[in-house]
Amino acid sequence: MLSLPIAANFAVCTGVFMGTPRPHELEISCQQILLPDSSVYSVQWIELPAEAAFRATPAFLLEHYFKVVRRCTLGVITPVMTASAVEFRVTGTRCALLAFSAPRFETAGTTQAVHLCISGGILVQPGECDSGMFSLLSAAGADRVRVTVQLSDYCPLLLGSRNPSRLRKLCYGMTQSFFHKVVTFRYLASLFREICGVRARVTVKNVVVREGADI
């Protein structure tokens, strides 16, 4: 027997109250592009029922993201957070694939966010270690809460420079960019399952938030 809070949360997400049908799909909106300066912009989001999203605080979103990264990489990558930094390390080493400053939490109106500013790592172009930000946002609407994963102004090592060749763009798109997208999709699907208590079939909707070249 489900407890009342869990049962209510389950019902909101599945639509079992009042005979409403259970949804079969979770739609993930997605865009990944290179901006005119050849930095990466990537954004994905889902929408949750407002009643079920009380858990979607920035701290919870970040903690759950760390869990999914470890799971998706089979433990090869371990997120490590200290008082002054966050690093995605190769497990068992001090080798940081990506390094960030300490999480910065913000609230603006009905939007809550946590931002990690890129500060280094072997996957970042030399000279661009102070460019780029990874953000998790929760924006409440009238009856929905949008949870967004956003990577902006990132300059990956695979692109080489602010003027990458076509081959470098192709290599980045088939490797690191693809991996980031897969991890983000799994994260958002896992987040829905964690908050709503049900597994959904994922569909992807391509959107246009900013202008740039598709990756």
mmCIF file of C-alpha atoms in Angstrom:
data_model
loop_
_atom_site.group_PDB
_atom_site.id
_atom_site.type_symbol
_atom_site.label_atom_id
_atom_site.label_comp_id
_atom_site.label_asym_id
_atom_site.label_seq_id
_atom_site.Cartn_x
_atom_site.Cartn_y
_atom_site.Cartn_z
ATOM 1 C CA MET A 1 0.000 0.000 0.000
ATOM 2 C CA LEU A 2 1.452 3.372 -1.030
ATOM 3 C CA SER A 3 1.646 6.097 1.590
ATOM 4 C CA LEU A 4 -0.579 9.108 0.887
ATOM 5 C CA PRO A 5 2.207 11.500 -0.296
ATOM 6 C CA ILE A 6 3.745 8.836 -2.559
ATOM 7 C CA ALA A 7 0.358 7.775 -3.888
ATOM 8 C CA ALA A 8 -0.603 11.382 -4.637
ATOM 9 C CA ASN A 9 2.713 11.981 -6.385
ATOM 10 C CA PHE A 10 2.268 8.787 -8.437
ATOM 11 C CA ALA A 11 -1.278 9.770 -9.391
ATOM 12 C CA VAL A 12 -0.318 13.277 -10.495
ATOM 13 C CA CYS A 13 2.391 11.954 -12.810
ATOM 14 C CA THR A 14 0.456 9.036 -14.225
ATOM 15 C CA GLY A 15 -2.970 10.606 -14.449
ATOM 16 C CA VAL A 16 -4.754 7.802 -12.625
ATOM 17 C CA PHE A 17 -7.091 10.084 -10.667
ATOM 18 C CA MET A 18 -10.567 10.725 -12.048
ATOM 19 C CA GLY A 19 -10.143 8.056 -14.713
ATOM 20 C CA THR A 20 -7.685 10.109 -16.778
ATOM 21 C CA PRO A 21 -5.412 8.068 -19.059
ATOM 22 C CA ARG A 22 -1.835 7.368 -18.165
ATOM 23 C CA PRO A 23 0.631 9.122 -20.503
ATOM 24 C CA HIS A 24 2.889 6.808 -22.486
ATOM 25 C CA GLU A 25 5.645 9.246 -23.451
ATOM 26 C CA LEU A 26 8.056 11.705 -21.890
ATOM 27 C CA GLU A 27 9.007 14.401 -24.382
ATOM 28 C CA ILE A 28 12.527 15.786 -24.180
ATOM 29 C CA SER A 29 13.114 19.037 -26.050
ATOM 30 C CA CYS A 30 16.653 19.313 -27.384
ATOM 31 C CA GLN A 31 19.061 21.562 -29.260
ATOM 32 C CA GLN A 32 22.821 21.163 -29.695
ATOM 33 C CA ILE A 33 24.662 23.684 -31.877
ATOM 34 C CA LEU A 34 27.910 25.484 -32.499
ATOM 35 C CA LEU A 35 27.523 29.228 -32.095
ATOM 36 C CA PRO A 36 29.191 31.628 -34.559
ATOM 37 C CA ASP A 37 32.260 31.789 -32.273
ATOM 38 C CA SER A 38 32.444 27.947 -32.424
ATOM 39 C CA SER A 39 31.532 27.509 -28.781
ATOM 40 C CA VAL A 40 29.029 24.814 -27.890
ATOM 41 C CA TYR A 41 25.461 25.522 -26.831
ATOM 42 C CA SER A 42 23.389 22.554 -25.687
ATOM 43 C CA VAL A 43 19.973 22.616 -24.028
ATOM 44 C CA GLN A 44 17.457 19.907 -23.113
ATOM 45 C CA TRP A 45 14.349 20.075 -20.965
ATOM 46 C CA ILE A 46 11.294 18.213 -19.740
ATOM 47 C CA GLU A 47 8.117 19.354 -18.046
ATOM 48 C CA LEU A 48 6.812 17.890 -14.797
ATOM 49 C CA PRO A 49 3.451 18.390 -13.097
ATOM 50 C CA ALA A 50 3.774 21.221 -10.580
ATOM 51 C CA GLU A 51 2.377 19.074 -7.785
ATOM 52 C CA ALA A 52 5.059 16.442 -8.312
ATOM 53 C CA ALA A 53 8.021 18.786 -8.642
ATOM 54 C CA PHE A 54 8.500 19.845 -5.024
ATOM 55 C CA ARG A 55 11.629 17.707 -4.989
ATOM 56 C CA ALA A 56 13.147 19.346 -8.066
ATOM 57 C CA THR A 57 15.350 21.748 -6.148
ATOM 58 C CA PRO A 58 18.727 22.700 -7.647
ATOM 59 C CA ALA A 59 20.574 20.728 -4.971
ATOM 60 C CA PHE A 60 18.538 17.603 -5.722
ATOM 61 C CA LEU A 61 18.934 18.063 -9.491
ATOM 62 C CA LEU A 62 22.719 18.312 -9.126
ATOM 63 C CA GLU A 63 23.003 15.332 -6.802
ATOM 64 C CA HIS A 64 20.908 13.202 -9.141
ATOM 65 C CA TYR A 65 23.003 14.297 -12.140
ATOM 66 C CA PHE A 66 26.146 13.084 -10.371
ATOM 67 C CA LYS A 67 24.499 9.696 -9.766
ATOM 68 C CA VAL A 68 23.503 9.346 -13.422
ATOM 69 C CA VAL A 69 26.995 10.254 -14.658
ATOM 70 C CA ARG A 70 28.505 7.515 -12.489
ATOM 71 C CA ARG A 71 25.868 5.041 -13.661
ATOM 72 C CA CYS A 72 26.149 5.873 -17.375
ATOM 73 C CA THR A 73 29.944 5.608 -17.337
ATOM 74 C CA LEU A 74 29.852 2.331 -15.357
ATOM 75 C CA GLY A 75 31.837 4.039 -12.620
ATOM 76 C CA VAL A 76 34.682 5.120 -14.909
ATOM 77 C CA ILE A 77 33.943 8.807 -14.217
ATOM 78 C CA THR A 78 33.368 10.059 -10.677
ATOM 79 C CA PRO A 79 32.049 13.554 -9.908
ATOM 80 C CA VAL A 80 33.975 14.953 -6.938
ATOM 81 C CA MET A 81 32.727 18.035 -5.099
ATOM 82 C CA THR A 82 34.814 19.998 -2.603
ATOM 83 C CA ALA A 83 34.190 23.316 -0.892
ATOM 84 C CA SER A 84 35.779 25.197 -3.783
ATOM 85 C CA ALA A 85 35.320 23.067 -6.906
ATOM 86 C CA VAL A 86 33.610 20.251 -8.781
ATOM 87 C CA GLU A 87 35.615 17.840 -10.919
ATOM 88 C CA PHE A 88 34.615 14.965 -13.163
ATOM 89 C CA ARG A 89 37.573 12.662 -12.601
ATOM 90 C CA VAL A 90 38.687 9.362 -14.039
ATOM 91 C CA THR A 91 37.879 7.094 -11.105
ATOM 92 C CA GLY A 92 40.851 6.291 -8.902
ATOM 93 C CA THR A 93 42.940 9.181 -10.242
ATOM 94 C CA ARG A 94 43.183 12.951 -9.866
ATOM 95 C CA CYS A 95 42.793 13.367 -13.636
ATOM 96 C CA ALA A 96 39.927 15.830 -14.190
ATOM 97 C CA LEU A 97 38.177 15.551 -17.543
ATOM 98 C CA LEU A 98 36.213 18.685 -16.640
ATOM 99 C CA ALA A 99 36.710 21.021 -13.697
ATOM 100 C CA PHE A 100 34.277 23.650 -12.441
ATOM 101 C CA SER A 101 34.162 26.315 -9.782
ATOM 102 C CA ALA A 102 31.974 25.681 -6.732
ATOM 103 C CA PRO A 103 28.221 25.425 -7.467
ATOM 104 C CA ARG A 104 26.470 28.791 -7.573
ATOM 105 C CA PHE A 105 22.814 28.674 -6.563
ATOM 106 C CA GLU A 106 20.396 31.343 -7.770
ATOM 107 C CA THR A 107 16.714 32.147 -7.460
ATOM 108 C CA ALA A 108 14.980 34.628 -9.770
ATOM 109 C CA GLY A 109 11.218 34.780 -9.473
ATOM 110 C CA THR A 110 9.875 31.269 -9.990
ATOM 111 C CA THR A 111 13.155 29.944 -11.427
ATOM 112 C CA GLN A 112 15.757 28.187 -9.329
ATOM 113 C CA ALA A 113 19.135 27.237 -10.745
ATOM 114 C CA VAL A 114 22.559 25.871 -9.988
ATOM 115 C CA HIS A 115 25.478 26.942 -12.203
ATOM 116 C CA LEU A 116 28.888 25.327 -12.567
ATOM 117 C CA CYS A 117 31.420 27.578 -14.319
ATOM 118 C CA ILE A 118 34.081 25.675 -16.263
ATOM 119 C CA SER A 119 37.563 26.261 -14.858
ATOM 120 C CA GLY A 120 39.655 23.591 -16.559
ATOM 121 C CA GLY A 121 40.037 19.917 -17.396
ATOM 122 C CA ILE A 122 41.695 17.948 -20.181
ATOM 123 C CA LEU A 123 38.561 18.149 -22.375
ATOM 124 C CA VAL A 124 38.745 21.961 -22.524
ATOM 125 C CA GLN A 125 40.752 23.926 -25.070
ATOM 126 C CA PRO A 126 43.898 25.510 -23.611
ATOM 127 C CA GLY A 127 43.270 29.204 -23.148
ATOM 128 C CA GLU A 128 39.506 28.687 -22.837
ATOM 129 C CA CYS A 129 39.405 27.306 -19.306
ATOM 130 C CA ASP A 130 37.434 30.291 -18.033
ATOM 131 C CA SER A 131 34.739 29.957 -20.692
ATOM 132 C CA GLY A 132 31.634 27.866 -20.394
ATOM 133 C CA MET A 133 28.910 27.102 -17.902
ATOM 134 C CA PHE A 134 26.846 24.041 -17.041
ATOM 135 C CA SER A 135 23.446 24.808 -15.517
ATOM 136 C CA LEU A 136 20.472 22.923 -14.089
ATOM 137 C CA LEU A 137 17.280 24.959 -13.827
ATOM 138 C CA SER A 138 13.805 24.429 -12.403
ATOM 139 C CA ALA A 139 11.212 26.956 -13.597
ATOM 140 C CA ALA A 140 7.703 26.806 -12.139
ATOM 141 C CA GLY A 141 4.685 27.676 -14.271
ATOM 142 C CA ALA A 142 0.958 27.693 -13.563
ATOM 143 C CA ASP A 143 0.603 23.910 -13.741
ATOM 144 C CA ARG A 144 4.015 22.682 -14.864
ATOM 145 C CA VAL A 145 7.636 22.846 -13.816
ATOM 146 C CA ARG A 146 10.266 22.852 -16.542
ATOM 147 C CA VAL A 147 13.578 21.195 -15.681
ATOM 148 C CA THR A 148 16.387 22.265 -17.989
ATOM 149 C CA VAL A 149 19.948 21.081 -18.561
ATOM 150 C CA GLN A 150 22.057 23.719 -20.309
ATOM 151 C CA LEU A 151 25.680 23.897 -21.445
ATOM 152 C CA SER A 152 26.770 27.255 -22.843
ATOM 153 C CA ASP A 153 29.952 28.878 -24.198
ATOM 154 C CA TYR A 154 31.899 25.612 -23.901
ATOM 155 C CA CYS A 155 35.072 25.249 -25.995
ATOM 156 C CA PRO A 156 35.951 21.520 -26.188
ATOM 157 C CA LEU A 157 39.484 20.336 -26.861
ATOM 158 C CA LEU A 158 38.289 18.199 -29.785
ATOM 159 C CA LEU A 159 37.361 21.337 -31.742
ATOM 160 C CA GLY A 160 40.927 22.595 -31.347
ATOM 161 C CA SER A 161 40.252 26.314 -31.664
ATOM 162 C CA ARG A 162 37.645 28.977 -32.317
ATOM 163 C CA ASN A 163 38.020 28.109 -36.009
ATOM 164 C CA PRO A 164 37.690 24.296 -36.113
ATOM 165 C CA SER A 165 38.000 22.248 -39.269
ATOM 166 C CA ARG A 166 35.082 20.259 -40.651
ATOM 167 C CA LEU A 167 36.818 17.051 -39.569
ATOM 168 C CA ARG A 168 37.147 18.276 -35.989
ATOM 169 C CA LYS A 169 33.468 19.243 -35.905
ATOM 170 C CA LEU A 170 32.516 15.800 -37.184
ATOM 171 C CA CYS A 171 34.775 14.096 -34.611
ATOM 172 C CA TYR A 172 33.296 16.136 -31.769
ATOM 173 C CA GLY A 173 29.750 15.500 -32.924
ATOM 174 C CA MET A 174 30.285 11.729 -33.079
ATOM 175 C CA THR A 175 32.005 11.447 -29.694
ATOM 176 C CA GLN A 176 31.799 13.948 -26.840
ATOM 177 C CA SER A 177 28.691 15.752 -28.094
ATOM 178 C CA PHE A 178 26.870 12.450 -28.623
ATOM 179 C CA PHE A 179 27.891 11.202 -25.175
ATOM 180 C CA HIS A 180 26.695 14.411 -23.515
ATOM 181 C CA LYS A 181 23.336 14.094 -25.236
ATOM 182 C CA VAL A 182 22.912 10.445 -24.217
ATOM 183 C CA VAL A 183 23.792 11.171 -20.584
ATOM 184 C CA THR A 184 21.395 14.133 -20.508
ATOM 185 C CA PHE A 185 18.520 12.104 -21.991
ATOM 186 C CA ARG A 186 19.096 9.340 -19.447
ATOM 187 C CA TYR A 187 19.336 11.901 -16.675
ATOM 188 C CA LEU A 188 16.018 13.550 -17.546
ATOM 189 C CA ALA A 189 14.265 10.191 -17.960
ATOM 190 C CA SER A 190 15.723 9.009 -14.648
ATOM 191 C CA LEU A 191 14.675 12.241 -12.974
ATOM 192 C CA PHE A 192 11.099 11.772 -14.177
ATOM 193 C CA ARG A 193 11.091 8.206 -12.894
ATOM 194 C CA GLU A 194 12.590 9.256 -9.546
ATOM 195 C CA ILE A 195 10.097 12.066 -8.945
ATOM 196 C CA CYS A 196 6.977 10.512 -10.468
ATOM 197 C CA GLY A 197 7.594 6.887 -9.601
ATOM 198 C CA VAL A 198 6.892 5.595 -13.122
ATOM 199 C CA ARG A 199 8.921 4.748 -16.200
ATOM 200 C CA ALA A 200 8.027 6.591 -19.407
ATOM 201 C CA ARG A 201 8.831 6.034 -23.073
ATOM 202 C CA VAL A 202 11.073 8.879 -24.223
ATOM 203 C CA THR A 203 10.561 10.883 -27.393
ATOM 204 C CA VAL A 204 12.833 13.707 -28.524
ATOM 205 C CA LYS A 205 11.642 16.987 -29.989
ATOM 206 C CA ASN A 206 14.180 19.171 -31.774
ATOM 207 C CA VAL A 207 13.743 22.836 -30.897
ATOM 208 C CA VAL A 208 15.386 26.122 -31.869
ATOM 209 C CA VAL A 209 16.405 28.290 -28.932
ATOM 210 C CA ARG A 210 19.444 29.955 -30.448
ATOM 211 C CA GLU A 211 20.799 30.246 -33.964
ATOM 212 C CA GLY A 212 23.844 28.226 -34.934
ATOM 213 C CA ALA A 213 25.175 25.210 -36.799
ATOM 214 C CA ASP A 214 23.771 21.830 -35.799
ATOM 215 C CA ILE A 215 26.250 19.397 -34.286
#
